[in-house]
XYZ file of C-alpha atoms in Angstrom:
449
model
C -0.244 -0.292 -0.432
C 1.667 2.897 -1.047
C 1.538 6.274 1.317
C -0.475 9.496 0.287
C 1.932 11.817 -0.237
C 2.038 15.154 2.092
C 1.306 18.539 -0.137
C 4.229 20.564 -0.292
C 3.058 23.992 0.914
C 4.912 27.460 -0.700
C 7.577 28.323 1.633
C 7.411 32.305 1.002
C 4.635 33.517 2.445
C 1.047 34.705 0.201
C -0.705 38.090 -0.835
C -3.863 38.021 1.253
C -7.041 41.071 0.598
C -9.259 40.471 3.817
C -12.991 40.384 2.894
C -14.296 39.526 6.537
C -13.493 37.288 9.941
C -14.934 33.645 10.548
C -16.601 33.071 14.288
C -13.225 31.962 15.000
C -11.582 35.305 15.159
C -9.720 34.642 11.309
C -9.817 36.390 8.505
C -10.837 35.446 5.745
C -9.409 35.723 1.891
C -10.108 34.614 -1.239
C -7.520 33.392 -4.126
C -8.648 31.726 -7.431
C -12.182 30.214 -6.107
C -10.770 28.646 -2.508
C -11.175 29.651 0.835
C -7.895 30.892 2.527
C -8.627 31.496 6.519
C -5.567 33.641 7.606
C -4.709 33.859 11.409
C -3.876 36.583 13.056
C -5.469 39.192 9.992
C -8.129 42.056 9.974
C -11.551 42.732 7.551
C -9.640 45.347 4.822
C -6.230 44.469 6.023
C -3.941 44.007 3.158
C -1.302 40.531 4.918
C 1.903 38.261 3.266
C 0.782 35.895 5.924
C 2.420 31.165 5.602
C 1.014 28.337 5.008
C 0.351 26.635 7.655
C -2.016 23.861 5.848
C -3.904 23.356 2.704
C -6.426 21.416 2.150
C -9.536 20.599 -0.816
C -11.903 24.085 0.363
C -9.121 25.630 2.044
C -6.255 26.708 3.100
C -4.874 27.863 6.952
C -2.010 30.748 6.873
C -0.177 32.838 9.887
C -0.252 36.092 8.810
C 4.100 37.341 8.546
C 3.588 40.245 7.830
C 0.812 43.494 7.555
C 1.632 45.932 4.472
C -2.681 47.523 5.053
C -3.608 47.233 8.891
C -7.349 48.376 9.599
C -8.334 51.182 12.319
C -9.006 47.701 14.062
C -6.202 46.761 15.043
C -3.321 47.329 18.248
C 0.030 45.962 19.320
C -1.293 42.617 21.310
C -0.221 43.417 25.703
C 1.135 40.001 25.085
C 4.904 38.703 23.767
C 3.453 35.356 23.626
C -0.067 36.802 21.771
C 1.099 35.241 18.306
C 1.685 31.750 18.737
C -0.437 31.149 22.467
C -4.078 29.619 22.083
C -4.827 31.337 25.145
C -6.093 34.351 23.331
C -6.719 34.773 19.606
C -7.424 38.651 18.891
C -5.231 40.388 20.653
C -3.912 41.855 17.486
C -7.333 43.700 18.008
C -8.466 46.949 19.895
C -11.244 46.239 22.473
C -14.002 48.499 20.885
C -13.123 46.103 17.129
C -13.717 42.481 19.624
C -17.111 43.842 20.794
C -18.087 44.325 17.624
C -17.433 41.585 16.517
C -19.029 39.921 19.577
C -21.925 41.401 18.442
C -22.026 40.791 14.468
C -21.471 36.722 15.561
C -24.751 37.516 17.735
C -26.452 39.097 15.942
C -25.448 36.473 12.584
C -26.936 33.548 14.798
C -29.599 34.773 15.962
C -30.574 35.791 12.106
C -29.253 32.224 11.099
C -30.235 29.297 13.416
C -33.881 31.500 14.618
C -34.816 33.675 11.547
C -35.237 36.609 15.193
C -33.839 39.830 16.208
C -34.926 41.303 19.594
C -36.889 43.973 20.474
C -34.239 45.830 21.295
C -30.601 45.334 21.176
C -28.586 46.486 24.237
C -25.305 47.561 25.341
C -22.741 45.481 25.481
C -21.047 44.332 29.487
C -16.953 44.452 29.454
C -14.786 45.601 31.500
C -13.104 48.538 32.573
C -9.775 46.377 32.268
C -9.592 43.653 30.159
C -6.074 41.729 31.566
C -5.160 40.305 34.792
C -9.329 38.992 34.428
C -9.259 35.470 33.958
C -9.607 33.836 37.260
C -10.371 30.042 36.260
C -8.309 27.846 34.202
C -6.133 24.545 33.135
C -3.072 24.517 32.726
C -0.836 22.593 30.462
C 2.441 20.832 32.243
C 4.768 19.594 29.625
C 8.220 17.739 30.425
C 10.837 18.710 27.558
C 13.776 16.430 27.464
C 15.737 18.118 24.272
C 15.845 21.072 26.669
C 15.771 19.881 30.136
C 12.749 22.336 31.290
C 9.478 22.454 31.482
C 6.852 24.097 29.706
C 3.264 25.569 31.959
C 0.281 26.818 30.131
C -1.945 26.931 26.939
C -1.886 24.837 23.676
C -0.584 26.633 20.864
C -2.376 27.897 18.327
C -4.285 24.570 16.159
C -1.588 22.330 17.629
C -0.958 20.256 20.880
C 2.007 21.796 22.023
C 2.006 23.725 25.733
C 3.465 27.411 24.302
C 6.469 28.935 25.593
C 5.838 31.464 28.106
C 7.251 32.845 31.571
C 4.165 34.930 32.101
C 0.086 34.609 31.404
C -1.341 38.673 31.267
C -4.781 37.675 30.418
C -4.388 35.617 34.082
C -5.068 37.103 37.310
C -1.803 38.476 38.971
C -1.308 35.995 41.492
C -1.527 33.018 39.207
C 0.103 35.559 35.597
C 3.104 36.695 36.985
C 4.305 33.463 38.894
C 4.438 31.037 35.504
C 7.976 31.321 35.540
C 9.093 30.835 39.412
C 5.859 27.406 39.101
C 8.219 26.021 36.357
C 11.479 26.050 37.817
C 9.380 24.783 41.224
C 8.339 22.218 38.931
C 11.634 21.469 37.158
C 13.566 20.715 40.461
C 10.488 17.683 41.243
C 11.354 14.715 41.575
C 8.353 14.189 39.725
C 8.768 17.088 37.550
C 7.354 14.837 34.346
C 4.414 13.351 36.001
C 2.118 16.312 36.316
C 0.226 16.465 33.575
C -1.628 19.832 34.835
C -1.991 22.491 37.271
C -5.702 23.513 37.409
C -5.970 27.409 38.459
C -9.020 29.123 41.043
C -8.818 32.592 42.287
C -11.379 33.878 44.298
C -11.276 37.587 46.286
C -8.676 36.829 48.468
C -7.617 33.980 48.196
C -5.189 31.449 44.788
C -5.310 28.310 44.680
C -3.387 25.965 42.596
C -4.877 22.616 42.073
C -1.444 20.012 41.015
C -2.668 16.459 39.203
C 0.192 14.176 40.484
C 0.177 10.837 38.342
C 1.943 9.235 40.987
C 2.175 9.790 45.077
C 5.046 12.150 45.884
C 8.268 12.036 48.303
C 8.316 13.786 51.429
C 10.963 15.889 49.426
C 8.417 16.755 46.732
C 5.445 18.522 49.121
C 8.227 19.509 50.916
C 8.885 22.131 47.744
C 5.086 22.748 46.516
C 4.551 23.759 50.540
C 7.781 26.018 49.726
C 6.294 27.333 47.083
C 3.165 27.593 48.149
C 4.388 29.897 50.798
C 6.771 31.840 49.521
C 3.662 33.378 46.993
C 0.872 32.672 49.103
C -1.043 30.569 47.438
C -3.618 27.092 48.486
C -1.608 24.397 47.266
C -4.155 20.964 46.543
C -2.745 17.364 45.264
C -5.098 15.639 42.881
C -3.801 12.350 42.421
C -6.680 10.415 41.050
C -10.157 11.849 40.510
C -12.009 15.455 41.300
C -12.798 13.435 44.061
C -9.117 13.134 45.352
C -8.699 16.810 45.492
C -7.329 17.635 48.578
C -5.613 20.708 50.260
C -1.735 20.753 51.188
C -1.930 23.878 52.480
C -2.125 25.764 54.870
C -2.752 22.587 57.062
C -6.662 21.963 56.256
C -8.604 20.550 59.729
C -11.082 19.608 57.327
C -13.187 19.687 53.784
C -15.250 22.528 54.804
C -12.040 24.907 54.838
C -12.113 23.575 50.980
C -13.466 27.026 50.373
C -12.751 30.278 48.006
C -15.179 32.743 48.163
C -15.666 35.860 46.002
C -18.510 38.840 47.363
C -21.225 40.299 44.977
C -21.751 43.071 47.427
C -24.537 45.178 45.797
C -26.719 42.252 47.699
C -24.739 41.435 50.542
C -23.770 38.455 49.267
C -20.650 36.683 50.417
C -20.478 32.787 47.611
C -17.947 30.287 48.575
C -17.322 27.751 46.293
C -14.580 25.324 46.586
C -11.667 25.813 43.617
C -12.664 22.198 41.243
C -16.197 23.868 41.814
C -18.040 25.524 38.146
C -17.532 29.682 38.347
C -17.469 32.311 36.455
C -13.994 33.304 34.671
C -15.112 37.253 35.361
C -15.763 38.539 38.706
C -16.037 42.113 37.638
C -18.429 40.932 33.705
C -19.941 38.698 36.445
C -21.092 41.279 39.090
C -22.182 43.622 36.263
C -24.558 40.462 34.475
C -25.934 39.249 38.003
C -26.962 42.599 38.361
C -28.827 42.409 34.359
C -30.775 39.361 35.288
C -31.751 40.466 38.652
C -32.744 44.120 37.063
C -35.012 42.310 34.091
C -36.598 39.731 36.056
C -37.442 42.626 38.728
C -39.338 40.239 41.205
C -41.647 40.807 43.915
C -42.595 40.334 46.839
C -44.670 36.521 47.270
C -43.264 36.181 43.641
C -42.529 32.630 42.564
C -38.980 32.580 40.402
C -37.092 29.028 38.704
C -32.966 28.719 38.235
C -32.000 26.307 36.017
C -28.601 25.399 35.911
C -28.321 27.020 38.840
C -24.723 25.945 40.225
C -23.636 27.493 43.807
C -26.503 30.307 43.610
C -24.193 32.839 41.523
C -28.344 33.903 40.584
C -30.164 32.270 43.134
C -29.090 33.594 46.454
C -29.305 37.572 44.798
C -32.339 36.625 43.369
C -33.904 35.090 47.007
C -32.690 39.069 48.271
C -35.428 41.345 46.218
C -37.965 39.077 48.060
C -40.343 35.642 46.485
C -39.749 32.161 46.923
C -36.665 30.876 45.752
C -36.576 27.492 43.716
C -32.788 26.471 42.578
C -32.691 22.717 40.310
C -29.305 21.743 38.970
C -28.318 18.522 37.350
C -24.684 18.466 39.747
C -25.521 16.851 43.408
C -22.448 18.260 44.420
C -23.091 21.345 42.876
C -27.094 21.084 45.026
C -24.974 20.857 48.100
C -23.335 24.037 47.712
C -25.945 26.299 46.936
C -27.441 25.548 50.144
C -24.054 26.473 52.290
C -24.507 29.188 50.713
C -28.511 29.783 50.959
C -27.095 29.467 55.364
C -24.005 30.827 55.312
C -26.834 34.079 53.773
C -29.136 33.515 56.162
C -31.541 32.921 53.348
C -34.761 30.482 53.679
C -37.077 31.946 51.052
C -35.071 29.403 48.732
C -35.127 26.209 47.607
C -31.746 24.117 46.360
C -32.848 20.472 44.367
C -31.451 18.159 41.685
C -32.822 16.905 38.457
C -32.026 15.867 35.953
C -31.544 18.440 33.180
C -32.266 16.982 29.561
C -36.673 16.397 30.105
C -39.209 16.667 31.062
C -39.609 17.684 35.123
C -42.610 19.812 35.105
C -43.925 16.272 36.930
C -41.475 17.401 40.131
C -42.789 18.711 43.857
C -41.830 21.808 43.605
C -42.139 22.739 39.967
C -46.365 21.754 40.256
C -46.784 25.150 40.993
C -45.753 27.179 38.916
C -43.413 30.229 38.478
C -43.930 33.512 38.200
C -40.702 34.380 36.571
C -37.634 32.163 34.767
C -33.718 32.599 34.675
C -32.207 29.813 32.822
C -27.954 29.758 32.354
C -27.539 26.805 30.696
C -24.195 24.643 29.425
C -22.788 25.769 25.655
C -25.518 22.846 24.416
C -28.296 24.827 25.625
C -31.085 24.559 26.536
C -33.620 23.988 23.617
C -35.936 20.065 25.537
C -36.011 22.237 28.543
C -37.303 25.411 25.855
C -40.512 22.850 24.603
C -41.412 22.585 29.037
C -41.096 26.658 29.922
C -44.637 27.327 28.936
C -46.036 25.439 31.483
C -45.419 27.075 33.877
C -46.535 30.497 32.721
C -44.037 33.173 33.891
C -44.163 36.015 32.199
C -40.912 36.919 31.917
C -37.443 34.481 30.706
C -34.141 35.853 31.465
C -31.683 33.479 29.379
C -27.471 33.637 29.955
C -25.115 31.696 27.285
C -21.696 31.194 27.029
C -22.547 30.130 23.009
C -24.791 32.307 20.802
C -25.443 28.824 18.219
C -28.358 27.156 21.127
C -28.598 30.534 22.474
C -30.078 31.184 18.421
C -31.542 28.145 18.660
C -33.632 28.248 22.388
C -34.911 31.430 21.421
C -36.474 29.740 18.114
C -37.567 26.729 20.770
C -39.365 30.185 22.696
C -40.622 32.521 20.383
C -42.682 29.583 19.297
C -43.534 28.101 22.306
C -45.835 31.894 22.416
C -42.518 34.699 23.787
C -41.291 38.133 22.748
C -37.573 38.165 22.439
C -37.514 41.114 23.812
C -33.746 42.601 24.387
C -30.282 40.861 23.873
C -27.166 41.451 24.027
C -23.108 40.782 24.782
C -20.852 40.864 27.428
C -17.299 39.817 27.207
C -16.671 38.266 30.018
C -13.577 36.537 27.822
C -11.774 39.242 26.365
C -8.852 38.792 23.565
C -10.583 35.359 23.153
C -13.758 35.129 20.708
C -16.591 33.035 22.942
C -19.011 35.074 23.082
C -21.336 34.602 26.113
C -24.787 36.819 26.044
C -27.825 37.776 27.907
C -31.331 37.670 26.507
C -35.031 38.365 27.684
C -37.943 36.581 26.626
C -41.291 38.639 27.494
C -45.371 36.137 27.584
C -46.704 37.674 24.187
C -49.714 39.047 25.012
C -51.421 39.382 21.506
């Protein structure tokens, strides 16, 4: 059997006239009827780009030189931006990034749902687009040829780790410590047996969770603890699955101590979470998002409110401070427990948390039988198409949908509109500056016509 011959790629950069952007933030050009996807290029630009991959219907290229720059171009704030896959839009100004994300949401509404909101609202965006990221998973790899350890995100469009010594989008408590982290890992006996480090940051504490493939020696544990002490970090180990995560510094008297926290001052709430729990990565945008959701729902005393995919109560508890009875529902039992912990911590007794399968009809559950006046839904990227079919059974007047995927939001919005709701407002939230992630929020109201 003969091997397929690998296509020889052009050695010299080619000239590309960029027409528009793809949904993953790459410039789109065309040459001889073939589509070109060009990393690092903006609409209206002329660039010289190197072909890195060639298929029958399209080529993939990387910008080498910008001959004619677009008004929205900026110098990336990070020296590793051209290579690191942690960010993909650092060459775009903040305004250009927002415009790109708004256009993405508009196009998805038009394409998938065939609808448009009655009002496009101003985007929620950070005053500071650096140092915002409080949650991340960093890869770790020992490079034998260089006798060094790399820590960071994968390079763009391949599985190699980027060679970085700092990260400007991570919380500075983590991002400014990449180089000392690399050096410490290199000094461990288990230097090649720690494949990743999870990071999590609360308002007052930052955490590193080391995935250790083997039991660590006493010396390695001491080095990890010394690193935590020197850099004021809490240190955790994960020898197997997520349920094995445990803190080794500071010494823990029990699992109840293994909590971080963040404040929602507008509602006088403290939210506690375990380092492995899902939380929003951008504290500033989260506060603004919660404010907007609560404002739009406008909960009144005596109303019943449903919060689906409620997690640890990020929306549930703020809604409960406005009166009424709030029911938070989550498919992950661990998060149900966390929600109850937070309700007790904040002295709220008008809220209840329940576990349920949120992929099917749950309208027959005891907590659902009385119906709801208002609903908030914050599903995963896969959206909530099936759930949206059942929501009309509750008779809610208002529904706020928080989304991390514009395609599934648009699809689900179509279901809601066909089932008697109007899409009143929608807009983007810049939860992940410098990336193509499009977070958005939409308000639906029951059609009285």
